[in-house]
């Protein structure tokens, strides 16, 4: 596996509520670190769009803001990670999202987990501003469901990764550039 400019492996996961900037930061970090992004949200939306009849239940879950079953998510992630480009490390955007996913034997290894910390009211107003792009952002009930599931199912991962000593939290209410710099600094990779 290739390494970061400071000689460390680059297998990174981004945690944070909906609207905390996971997609934006994943893209920026991928550029900086020269590794690909695996976004489970993007992969699942693409799969649902590919064949709406076959993936009707998946599309419904996405639209309503429900979590997708762990086995489907794991297969989507591992399919993506089997691509040759992924042998050089990766940024996981939106995965793992449950304790089951984090502890599953088929879950790919992560060296660093970044928590994009942002209060609910901040992420609610960000999502409202981008609501014309995604159906689940336009539906207020779906947004509340995603926020609820973040707190009930995903936030417990913060304790898990904190105990493992791989977690770093950054203030995700700052500008996208400032958040990227904070993450790179936490990784020991910030430019002077
Ligand atoms: P956000 O973090 O803003 O909710 P994502 O694009 O990461 O946006 O996820 C969109 C939707 O995709 C989620 O609401 C959920 O339905 C599904 N999803 C994405 N990642 C996972 C995952 N790891 N486990 C279960 N469902 C997921």
Tab-separated table of C-alpha atoms and ligand atoms in Angstrom:
chain	number	residue	atom	x	y	z
A	1	UNK	CA	0.000	0.000	0.000
A	2	UNK	CA	1.246	3.500	-0.722
A	3	UNK	CA	1.808	5.992	2.065
A	4	UNK	CA	1.106	9.619	2.765
A	5	UNK	CA	3.846	12.198	2.167
A	6	UNK	CA	4.882	11.688	5.805
A	7	UNK	CA	5.172	7.933	5.339
A	8	UNK	CA	1.910	6.899	6.943
A	9	UNK	CA	-0.777	4.765	5.295
A	10	UNK	CA	-3.852	6.599	4.025
A	11	UNK	CA	-6.931	4.604	4.974
A	12	UNK	CA	-9.265	7.164	6.353
A	13	UNK	CA	-12.946	7.266	7.353
A	14	UNK	CA	-15.065	10.392	7.761
A	15	UNK	CA	-17.812	10.435	10.385
A	16	UNK	CA	-20.328	13.190	10.909
A	17	UNK	CA	-24.024	14.023	10.750
A	18	UNK	CA	-25.743	14.683	7.408
A	19	UNK	CA	-24.690	18.130	6.200
A	20	UNK	CA	-21.412	18.119	8.153
A	21	UNK	CA	-19.409	18.227	4.902
A	22	UNK	CA	-18.299	14.605	4.555
A	23	UNK	CA	-18.584	14.668	0.751
A	24	UNK	CA	-16.762	18.002	0.416
A	25	UNK	CA	-13.953	16.987	2.764
A	26	UNK	CA	-13.645	13.528	1.215
A	27	UNK	CA	-13.087	15.128	-2.215
A	28	UNK	CA	-10.566	17.643	-0.843
A	29	UNK	CA	-8.634	14.996	1.106
A	30	UNK	CA	-8.616	12.637	-1.859
A	31	UNK	CA	-7.031	15.426	-3.937
A	32	UNK	CA	-4.469	16.252	-1.249
A	33	UNK	CA	-3.578	12.661	-0.437
A	34	UNK	CA	-3.848	11.241	-3.959
A	35	UNK	CA	-6.261	8.462	-2.993
A	36	UNK	CA	-9.806	7.678	-4.193
A	37	UNK	CA	-13.045	8.281	-2.315
A	38	UNK	CA	-15.569	5.567	-1.549
A	39	UNK	CA	-18.877	7.310	-0.834
A	40	UNK	CA	-21.544	4.834	0.225
A	41	UNK	CA	-24.293	7.435	-0.311
A	42	UNK	CA	-23.157	8.048	-3.915
A	43	UNK	CA	-22.703	4.333	-4.610
A	44	UNK	CA	-26.117	3.455	-3.185
A	45	UNK	CA	-27.863	6.290	-5.063
A	46	UNK	CA	-26.160	5.150	-8.294
A	47	UNK	CA	-27.273	1.582	-7.714
A	48	UNK	CA	-30.872	2.608	-7.043
A	49	UNK	CA	-30.915	4.794	-10.186
A	50	UNK	CA	-29.431	2.024	-12.353
A	51	UNK	CA	-32.477	-0.221	-12.104
A	52	UNK	CA	-35.322	1.419	-10.159
A	53	UNK	CA	-37.545	-1.687	-10.332
A	54	UNK	CA	-34.942	-4.120	-9.016
A	55	UNK	CA	-33.801	-1.648	-6.350
A	56	UNK	CA	-37.185	-0.305	-5.362
A	57	UNK	CA	-36.734	-0.995	-1.632
A	58	UNK	CA	-33.285	0.599	-1.631
A	59	UNK	CA	-34.643	3.707	-3.368
A	60	UNK	CA	-37.417	3.971	-0.776
A	61	UNK	CA	-34.943	3.776	2.115
A	62	UNK	CA	-32.733	6.432	0.556
A	63	UNK	CA	-35.678	8.744	-0.084
A	64	UNK	CA	-37.004	8.343	3.455
A	65	UNK	CA	-33.589	8.737	5.097
A	66	UNK	CA	-33.513	5.212	6.526
A	67	UNK	CA	-30.290	3.287	6.880
A	68	UNK	CA	-29.615	0.695	4.197
A	69	UNK	CA	-29.088	-2.881	5.487
A	70	UNK	CA	-25.515	-3.533	6.612
A	71	UNK	CA	-24.972	-6.510	4.273
A	72	UNK	CA	-25.869	-4.464	1.182
A	73	UNK	CA	-23.651	-1.568	2.296
A	74	UNK	CA	-20.743	-3.924	2.988
A	75	UNK	CA	-21.036	-5.532	-0.421
A	76	UNK	CA	-21.138	-2.127	-2.145
A	77	UNK	CA	-18.061	-0.940	-0.216
A	78	UNK	CA	-16.072	-4.110	-0.832
A	79	UNK	CA	-16.950	-4.111	-4.557
A	80	UNK	CA	-15.588	-0.566	-4.760
A	81	UNK	CA	-12.464	-1.415	-2.761
A	82	UNK	CA	-11.646	-4.281	-5.084
A	83	UNK	CA	-10.908	-1.776	-7.846
A	84	UNK	CA	-7.137	-1.570	-8.475
A	85	UNK	CA	-6.954	2.156	-7.582
A	86	UNK	CA	-7.979	1.341	-4.002
A	87	UNK	CA	-4.827	-0.604	-3.218
A	88	UNK	CA	-3.174	2.789	-2.649
A	89	UNK	CA	-5.453	3.682	0.265
A	90	UNK	CA	-8.834	5.408	0.379
A	91	UNK	CA	-11.130	7.911	1.988
A	92	UNK	CA	-14.395	6.361	3.196
A	93	UNK	CA	-17.283	8.844	3.113
A	94	UNK	CA	-20.341	7.666	5.022
A	95	UNK	CA	-18.993	4.293	6.106
A	96	UNK	CA	-18.971	2.755	8.664
A	97	UNK	CA	-22.217	4.143	10.012
A	98	UNK	CA	-23.247	1.496	12.542
A	99	UNK	CA	-21.442	-0.554	15.179
A	100	UNK	CA	-22.229	-3.695	13.149
A	101	UNK	CA	-20.520	-2.190	10.090
A	102	UNK	CA	-17.519	-1.021	12.122
A	103	UNK	CA	-16.985	-4.397	13.763
A	104	UNK	CA	-17.825	-6.625	10.802
A	105	UNK	CA	-14.998	-8.963	9.750
A	106	UNK	CA	-15.451	-7.887	6.109
A	107	UNK	CA	-15.107	-4.196	6.932
A	108	UNK	CA	-11.990	-2.692	5.345
A	109	UNK	CA	-9.330	-1.437	7.789
A	110	UNK	CA	-9.074	2.238	8.720
A	111	UNK	CA	-6.034	3.903	10.256
A	112	UNK	CA	-7.600	7.277	11.016
A	113	UNK	CA	-11.192	8.350	11.669
A	114	UNK	CA	-12.103	12.018	11.350
A	115	UNK	CA	-15.194	13.254	13.176
A	116	UNK	CA	-16.734	16.302	11.490
A	117	UNK	CA	-18.390	17.892	14.486
A	118	UNK	CA	-21.346	20.212	13.811
A	119	UNK	CA	-24.493	20.961	15.849
A	120	UNK	CA	-27.902	19.899	14.523
A	121	UNK	CA	-29.119	23.445	13.834
A	122	UNK	CA	-26.076	24.174	11.660
A	123	UNK	CA	-26.460	21.015	9.574
A	124	UNK	CA	-30.238	21.541	9.239
A	125	UNK	CA	-29.731	24.945	7.671
A	126	UNK	CA	-26.935	23.705	5.386
A	127	UNK	CA	-29.137	20.876	4.141
A	128	UNK	CA	-32.015	23.303	3.551
A	129	UNK	CA	-29.711	25.409	1.343
A	130	UNK	CA	-28.718	22.455	-0.877
A	131	UNK	CA	-32.209	20.925	-0.963
A	132	UNK	CA	-32.579	21.230	-4.731
A	133	UNK	CA	-29.898	18.586	-5.395
A	134	UNK	CA	-31.052	15.493	-3.461
A	135	UNK	CA	-34.568	14.217	-2.785
A	136	UNK	CA	-33.696	13.233	0.795
A	137	UNK	CA	-32.439	16.786	1.448
A	138	UNK	CA	-35.710	18.327	0.234
A	139	UNK	CA	-37.909	16.201	2.501
A	140	UNK	CA	-37.895	17.565	6.040
A	141	UNK	CA	-39.029	14.260	7.581
A	142	UNK	CA	-36.174	12.434	5.805
A	143	UNK	CA	-33.655	14.991	7.102
A	144	UNK	CA	-34.920	14.537	10.679
A	145	UNK	CA	-34.787	10.759	10.263
A	146	UNK	CA	-31.157	10.928	9.073
A	147	UNK	CA	-30.233	13.193	11.994
A	148	UNK	CA	-31.980	10.887	14.440
A	149	UNK	CA	-30.214	7.823	13.006
A	150	UNK	CA	-26.891	9.647	13.126
A	151	UNK	CA	-27.312	10.182	16.888
A	152	UNK	CA	-28.712	6.718	17.652
A	153	UNK	CA	-26.632	4.489	15.348
A	154	UNK	CA	-23.547	6.389	14.166
A	155	UNK	CA	-22.520	8.594	17.110
A	156	UNK	CA	-21.707	5.498	19.258
A	157	UNK	CA	-18.823	4.892	16.814
A	158	UNK	CA	-17.146	7.979	18.281
A	159	UNK	CA	-16.687	6.133	21.580
A	160	UNK	CA	-15.528	3.004	19.807
A	161	UNK	CA	-12.878	4.771	17.703
A	162	UNK	CA	-11.962	7.042	20.606
A	163	UNK	CA	-11.169	3.966	22.707
A	164	UNK	CA	-9.122	2.551	19.826
A	165	UNK	CA	-7.140	5.814	19.712
A	166	UNK	CA	-7.762	6.479	16.000
A	167	UNK	CA	-10.320	9.296	16.308
A	168	UNK	CA	-9.705	12.981	15.637
A	169	UNK	CA	-12.497	15.571	15.915
A	170	UNK	CA	-12.531	18.815	13.963
A	171	UNK	CA	-14.909	21.773	14.088
A	172	UNK	CA	-16.978	21.305	10.926
A	173	UNK	CA	-18.758	24.655	11.272
A	174	UNK	CA	-15.685	26.424	9.822
A	175	UNK	CA	-15.250	27.099	6.077
A	176	UNK	CA	-14.556	24.034	3.890
A	177	UNK	CA	-10.928	25.160	3.377
A	178	UNK	CA	-10.381	25.679	7.106
A	179	UNK	CA	-11.817	22.249	7.884
A	180	UNK	CA	-9.547	20.598	5.288
A	181	UNK	CA	-6.536	22.378	6.796
A	182	UNK	CA	-7.557	21.271	10.304
A	183	UNK	CA	-7.800	17.667	9.128
A	184	UNK	CA	-4.448	17.771	7.329
A	185	UNK	CA	-2.905	19.325	10.429
A	186	UNK	CA	-4.365	16.537	12.578
A	187	UNK	CA	-2.836	14.035	10.151
A	188	UNK	CA	0.505	15.829	10.409
A	189	UNK	CA	0.249	16.808	6.742
A	190	UNK	CA	-0.726	20.512	6.769
A	191	UNK	CA	1.198	22.695	4.376
A	192	UNK	CA	3.206	25.431	6.117
B	1	LIG	P1	-25.816	12.064	4.556
B	1	LIG	O1	-24.634	11.753	5.394
B	1	LIG	O2	-25.987	13.517	4.267
B	1	LIG	O3	-27.096	11.450	5.076
B	1	LIG	P2	-24.967	10.167	2.452
B	1	LIG	O4	-24.878	10.446	0.983
B	1	LIG	O5	-23.715	9.778	3.175
B	1	LIG	O6	-25.610	11.482	3.079
B	1	LIG	O7	-26.048	9.018	2.708
B	1	LIG	C1	-27.309	9.071	2.108
B	1	LIG	C2	-28.110	7.846	2.485
B	1	LIG	O8	-27.439	6.660	2.033
B	1	LIG	C3	-28.333	7.623	3.973
B	1	LIG	O9	-29.437	8.349	4.467
B	1	LIG	C4	-28.595	6.105	3.999
B	1	LIG	O10	-29.898	5.835	3.538
B	1	LIG	C5	-27.643	5.586	2.946
B	1	LIG	N1	-26.329	5.196	3.488
B	1	LIG	C6	-25.135	5.770	3.166
B	1	LIG	N2	-24.136	5.161	3.815
B	1	LIG	C7	-24.698	4.193	4.584
B	1	LIG	C8	-24.187	3.227	5.487
B	1	LIG	N3	-22.877	3.131	5.758
B	1	LIG	N4	-25.064	2.393	6.105
B	1	LIG	C9	-26.374	2.459	5.844
B	1	LIG	N5	-26.941	3.355	5.001
B	1	LIG	C10	-26.107	4.214	4.365
